[in-house]
Amino acid sequence: TVDMTGQGYKSFAGNEMDFPLVINTPVKNPFVIPGLKKMQIDPQLNHIYTFENFIEGDCNRVARRAGKTVAEKPGSSSFNPLVLYGGVGLGKTHLGQAIGNETKRLHPNKVVLYVSSEKFINQFQDHGRNNAINDFIHFYQMVDVLIIDDVQFFNRAEKSQDAFFAIFNHLHQSGKQLILTSDKSPKDLEGVQERLLSRFRWGLSADLQTPDYDTRIEILERKMKNDGLDMPKEVVKYLAYNINSNVRELEGALISLLAQSSLNKREIDLDLAKRVLRNFVKTSSKEITIDTIQKMVCEFFDVPYDKLLQKTRKREIVQARQITMYLAKAFTKNSLKTIGEHFGGRDHTTVIHSCQTVKDLMDTDSTFRESVVELQQKVQLAA
């Protein structure tokens, strides 16, 4: 008999082998008896990772929806394997584990296992020292949904790749589901056997990109809601605008801000946020340029940049140009002459006229005023 307790089990040769798995009932030689679906394996999943708290945006929509499909029909979709790739802190591990948790919820009898590539390699090496490689391979071949995190680290372990090749082939041919995460697309992975890379490309490779501004705001708001927190909208916008690297740093900045507020018994405001963010961004303030404002306004009104500089009299272009001049005067140290030169060589009197027109319209047109105020906030957040 084989006694599996979670830390390891006695092999038939009397050797200890390390599996981070919990099997509640002793079984006879589980590696040769087929159909052992009732053994209880700890899937090694963290239950805080769910689809509900994984914020969807343009940056990850394909990956998240593919993950949902895989969880609903593991092994039955064309997304096999599902390869999730992207930089650090963009949600690969979260999404991979969310797939596992959702699969267990929808299919409680499925054997799901999440493991990092490093743990997989360490287990393989332990079993190699105990002459139990076949047992190792056979165990993994009994899994219904296998999630391996950070497969790029397989580049350090040629023999582990051989074992994974055998496991992959068996699972795929048996209609089992594989989910792999990596910091690079399969085509860019180095040191991984070509025969494995070829199989990684059999299914779907979905990338997770840096979240855009709106998604970052939603991430912060969801985090605050879940934790029962509240803070001024302008602070949320400031964090979202300035922490644009990854989700992990964004949440880290939020935690630091909350800690500073609590320890110093101070309400959270924009000034405190700027102080805290000095540890997260290279500079605490940025010089706003005319070019920066031009790009912001063009993006806001969906106006081509070159049109802003031309002499067209189309109303939407003229208003966008006037607002840009108004903001440039308010937020930069440039002279009226310099501002005019940035708009196709217009003179300072045009800038004066534009600024006055914007002020007048803000007094009489509420929709126009709201647009200008929103743009002012965007420029302030960029400072």
XYZ file of C-alpha atoms in Angstrom:
383
model
C 0.000 0.000 0.000
C 0.940 3.648 -0.456
C 0.399 6.187 2.288
C -0.106 9.702 0.925
C -0.469 12.291 3.656
C 0.262 15.583 1.960
C 3.984 15.899 2.604
C 5.025 12.752 0.843
C 4.448 9.026 0.653
C 6.378 5.805 1.038
C 7.221 4.257 -2.276
C 7.330 0.513 -2.760
C 11.079 0.714 -2.357
C 10.680 2.561 0.927
C 11.860 5.949 -0.367
C 10.302 9.312 0.506
C 8.910 11.364 -2.377
C 7.594 14.904 -2.238
C 4.157 15.646 -3.699
C 2.360 18.758 -2.394
C -0.884 16.830 -2.644
C -3.390 15.630 -0.096
C -4.921 12.205 -0.594
C -7.266 11.329 2.222
C -7.541 7.572 1.800
C -4.700 5.104 1.397
C -4.833 3.352 -1.958
C -2.975 0.494 -3.527
C -0.472 1.495 -6.148
C -2.381 4.517 -7.509
C -0.024 4.840 -10.436
C -1.066 1.655 -12.179
C -4.736 1.295 -11.303
C -6.720 3.244 -13.917
C -9.733 5.443 -13.229
C -8.876 6.648 -9.728
C -11.141 9.679 -9.937
C -12.248 9.649 -6.299
C -8.903 10.275 -4.679
C -8.855 13.660 -2.978
C -6.057 15.841 -4.302
C -5.421 19.303 -2.943
C -5.513 21.446 -6.104
C -3.033 23.923 -4.546
C -5.336 26.820 -5.457
C -5.711 30.095 -3.591
C -9.436 30.743 -3.295
C -9.051 34.528 -3.351
C -8.321 34.304 -7.091
C -11.648 34.306 -8.922
C -13.121 35.599 -12.160
C -15.324 37.944 -10.140
C -12.364 39.930 -8.790
C -10.361 39.768 -12.021
C -11.197 43.085 -13.708
C -11.780 42.764 -17.442
C -10.545 45.444 -19.848
C -9.207 45.759 -23.368
C -5.853 44.669 -21.942
C -7.019 41.167 -20.970
C -10.474 40.564 -22.466
C -9.479 37.709 -24.780
C -7.506 35.931 -22.050
C -10.276 36.230 -19.454
C -13.040 35.066 -21.771
C -10.942 32.173 -23.030
C -10.303 31.238 -19.403
C -14.039 31.210 -18.680
C -14.619 28.945 -21.673
C -11.923 26.540 -20.494
C -13.367 26.432 -16.964
C -16.840 25.672 -18.308
C -15.692 22.972 -20.731
C -12.222 21.782 -19.674
C -10.551 19.778 -22.423
C -13.506 20.214 -24.770
C -12.687 23.546 -26.416
C -10.077 24.367 -29.028
C -8.200 26.349 -26.355
C -6.008 23.419 -25.335
C -3.492 24.259 -24.188
C -4.437 27.766 -23.097
C -1.233 29.785 -22.819
C -1.505 33.023 -20.831
C 1.483 35.309 -21.266
C 2.501 38.809 -20.251
C 4.809 40.832 -18.039
C 5.158 40.802 -14.268
C 2.107 41.749 -12.218
C -0.449 41.688 -15.031
C -2.619 38.886 -13.652
C -1.364 35.643 -15.205
C -1.278 33.762 -11.913
C -4.597 35.263 -10.829
C -6.291 34.210 -14.064
C -4.706 30.753 -14.095
C -5.880 30.082 -10.544
C -9.301 31.593 -11.273
C -9.701 29.015 -14.039
C -8.839 26.278 -11.557
C -11.240 27.563 -8.909
C -14.076 27.977 -11.396
C -13.457 24.498 -12.806
C -13.695 22.990 -9.319
C -16.911 24.919 -8.684
C -18.546 23.782 -11.930
C -17.005 20.297 -12.043
C -16.304 19.203 -8.446
C -15.265 15.706 -9.525
C -12.532 16.963 -11.839
C -8.969 16.515 -10.588
C -7.446 19.998 -10.801
C -3.840 20.800 -9.946
C -1.967 24.104 -9.942
C 1.823 23.991 -9.703
C 4.654 26.379 -10.490
C 7.262 25.205 -12.972
C 9.930 25.491 -10.271
C 7.999 23.203 -7.927
C 7.427 20.788 -10.810
C 11.170 20.739 -11.515
C 12.029 20.229 -7.836
C 9.574 17.332 -7.572
C 11.027 15.781 -10.707
C 14.559 16.003 -9.325
C 13.469 14.499 -5.984
C 11.898 11.555 -7.770
C 14.937 11.177 -9.981
C 17.117 10.718 -6.920
C 14.695 8.015 -5.753
C 14.557 6.287 -9.150
C 10.835 7.025 -9.327
C 10.489 9.106 -12.493
C 7.780 6.836 -13.891
C 5.719 7.257 -10.721
C 6.100 11.020 -11.042
C 4.935 11.024 -14.674
C 2.056 8.628 -14.029
C 0.783 10.762 -11.169
C 0.555 13.897 -13.303
C -1.081 11.908 -16.072
C -4.079 11.323 -13.779
C -4.905 15.035 -13.537
C -7.921 16.388 -15.447
C -6.915 20.061 -15.449
C -3.221 20.881 -15.077
C -2.164 24.494 -14.531
C 1.572 25.178 -14.708
C 2.773 28.673 -13.824
C 5.875 30.318 -15.345
C 6.799 27.690 -17.929
C 9.692 29.926 -19.050
C 11.703 28.416 -16.184
C 11.694 25.047 -17.924
C 14.678 26.428 -19.839
C 16.860 25.434 -16.863
C 15.815 21.801 -16.829
C 16.172 19.661 -19.940
C 15.190 16.382 -18.275
C 12.153 17.946 -16.637
C 11.085 19.029 -20.106
C 11.285 15.404 -21.242
C 8.969 14.385 -18.399
C 6.564 17.221 -19.120
C 6.518 16.252 -22.795
C 5.249 12.788 -21.847
C 2.704 14.274 -19.432
C 1.502 16.830 -21.985
C 1.028 14.235 -24.707
C -0.944 11.905 -22.465
C -3.224 14.619 -21.079
C -3.892 16.212 -24.441
C -4.618 12.901 -26.136
C -6.940 11.981 -23.260
C -8.982 15.166 -23.623
C -7.618 16.723 -20.444
C -7.033 20.466 -20.133
C -3.677 22.234 -19.855
C -3.249 25.873 -18.838
C 0.234 27.370 -18.992
C 1.474 30.817 -18.008
C 4.628 32.507 -19.213
C 6.276 35.907 -19.285
C 6.692 35.571 -23.060
C 4.754 34.319 -26.044
C 5.611 30.700 -26.974
C 7.400 31.946 -30.091
C 9.748 34.029 -27.915
C 10.578 31.417 -25.260
C 14.248 30.470 -25.213
C 15.749 27.234 -23.928
C 12.487 25.293 -24.200
C 12.452 22.284 -26.509
C 10.968 22.973 -29.929
C 8.719 19.931 -29.651
C 7.177 21.471 -26.509
C 6.883 24.921 -28.070
C 5.133 23.347 -31.034
C 2.569 21.822 -28.675
C 2.138 25.087 -26.792
C 0.947 26.537 -30.098
C -1.719 23.857 -30.608
C -4.305 25.824 -28.652
C -4.717 29.526 -27.888
C -2.026 31.948 -26.760
C -3.612 34.996 -25.108
C -1.611 37.944 -23.849
C -2.261 40.121 -20.818
C -1.192 43.696 -21.414
C -0.712 46.708 -19.170
C -4.170 47.887 -18.054
C -5.354 51.172 -19.542
C -6.385 54.182 -17.461
C -10.084 53.279 -17.192
C -9.277 49.690 -16.228
C -6.826 50.902 -13.572
C -9.554 53.076 -12.061
C -11.926 50.109 -12.002
C -9.259 47.927 -10.359
C -8.764 50.487 -7.589
C -12.487 51.029 -7.071
C -13.150 47.285 -6.893
C -10.293 46.837 -4.423
C -11.648 49.620 -2.215
C -15.194 48.263 -2.381
C -14.063 44.766 -1.414
C -12.083 46.156 1.522
C -14.796 48.607 2.618
C -12.630 51.639 1.868
C -13.366 55.095 0.531
C -11.251 57.934 -0.807
C -11.717 61.051 -2.951
C -12.256 60.453 -6.650
C -9.391 62.782 -7.534
C -6.996 60.590 -5.533
C -8.200 57.445 -7.308
C -7.646 59.167 -10.650
C -4.208 60.354 -9.568
C -3.116 56.829 -8.608
C -4.525 55.350 -11.806
C -2.840 57.957 -13.976
C 0.594 57.745 -12.373
C 0.911 54.006 -11.677
C 0.702 52.615 -15.186
C 3.143 49.716 -14.982
C 1.134 46.783 -13.621
C -1.674 45.769 -11.282
C 0.658 44.667 -8.503
C 2.298 48.089 -8.207
C -1.083 49.792 -8.444
C -2.428 47.810 -5.494
C 0.869 48.316 -3.657
C 0.532 52.081 -4.017
C -3.019 51.915 -2.663
C -1.897 49.864 0.354
C 0.962 52.292 1.062
C -1.397 55.253 0.861
C -3.824 53.636 3.295
C -0.975 52.778 5.666
C 0.361 56.353 5.652
C -3.129 57.678 6.296
C -3.692 55.299 9.211
C -0.269 55.649 10.845
C -0.227 59.443 10.571
C -3.927 59.771 11.462
C -4.421 61.881 8.368
C -7.224 61.956 5.855
C -6.361 60.818 2.354
C -6.047 63.719 -0.057
C -4.172 64.524 -3.240
C -1.171 65.944 -1.382
C -0.710 62.744 0.645
C -1.099 60.664 -2.516
C 1.655 62.648 -4.228
C 3.977 62.109 -1.262
C 3.350 58.374 -1.192
C 3.829 57.989 -4.925
C 7.372 59.291 -4.720
C 8.286 55.701 -3.841
C 6.533 54.337 -6.911
C 7.372 56.768 -9.705
C 10.688 58.316 -10.619
C 9.548 61.889 -10.094
C 6.829 63.334 -7.908
C 5.870 65.889 -10.525
C 6.159 66.155 -14.257
C 6.503 69.249 -16.383
C 3.418 69.637 -18.530
C 4.250 70.605 -22.100
C 2.139 72.057 -24.887
C 2.666 68.848 -26.818
C 1.324 66.785 -23.896
C -1.828 68.914 -23.725
C -2.312 68.743 -27.492
C -2.216 64.945 -27.378
C -4.640 64.827 -24.434
C -7.174 67.049 -26.193
C -6.847 65.154 -29.477
C -7.468 61.868 -27.673
C -10.367 63.314 -25.674
C -12.213 64.677 -28.722
C -10.950 62.011 -31.141
C -9.383 64.684 -33.339
C -6.359 63.916 -35.573
C -3.269 65.700 -34.269
C -2.379 67.207 -37.656
C -5.870 68.733 -37.996
C -5.288 70.680 -34.789
C -2.424 72.534 -36.465
C -4.132 73.215 -39.793
C -6.308 76.201 -40.757
C -9.531 74.236 -41.054
C -12.661 76.016 -39.778
C -14.607 72.883 -38.849
C -16.356 73.625 -35.577
C -15.119 70.563 -33.669
C -11.520 71.219 -34.739
C -11.679 74.919 -33.912
C -13.087 74.267 -30.440
C -10.506 71.570 -29.725
C -7.746 73.985 -30.768
C -9.145 76.798 -28.630
C -9.424 74.553 -25.575
C -5.862 73.339 -26.092
C -4.575 76.916 -26.194
C -6.583 77.742 -23.071
C -5.115 74.782 -21.179
C -1.597 75.509 -22.456
C -1.853 79.055 -21.095
C -3.137 77.788 -17.745
C -0.779 74.862 -17.192
C 2.509 75.748 -18.897
C 5.006 78.554 -18.440
C 5.153 79.283 -22.162
C 4.488 82.732 -23.558
C 1.450 83.422 -25.743
C 3.815 83.736 -28.705
C 5.316 80.290 -28.052
C 1.874 78.723 -27.629
C 0.754 80.184 -30.957
C 3.847 78.817 -32.691
C 2.858 75.300 -31.598
C -0.363 75.637 -33.562
C 0.931 76.091 -37.069
C 2.607 79.439 -36.450
C -0.418 81.376 -35.172
C 0.267 84.682 -33.405
C -0.366 85.660 -29.793
C -3.622 87.515 -30.589
C -5.148 84.217 -31.769
C -4.233 82.649 -28.445
C -5.815 85.531 -26.512
C -8.998 85.280 -28.591
C -9.150 81.491 -28.103
C -8.778 81.748 -24.324
C -11.529 84.361 -24.095
C -13.828 82.278 -26.310
C -13.349 79.264 -24.033
C -14.142 81.333 -20.929
C -17.301 82.719 -22.530
C -18.521 79.297 -23.656
C -17.896 77.823 -20.205
C -20.291 80.440 -18.802
C -23.071 79.674 -21.277
C -22.690 76.016 -22.331
C -22.774 73.444 -19.517
C -21.733 70.533 -21.762
C -18.756 72.512 -23.048
C -17.822 73.473 -19.469
C -17.931 69.830 -18.328
C -15.547 68.851 -21.138
C -13.081 71.593 -20.220
C -13.253 70.743 -16.502
C -12.623 67.064 -17.225
C -9.618 67.971 -19.367
C -8.326 70.269 -16.620
C -8.485 67.339 -14.200
C -6.603 65.112 -16.635
C -3.847 67.709 -16.967
C -3.667 68.140 -13.182
C -3.348 64.394 -12.724
C -0.488 64.338 -15.210
C 1.405 66.977 -13.225
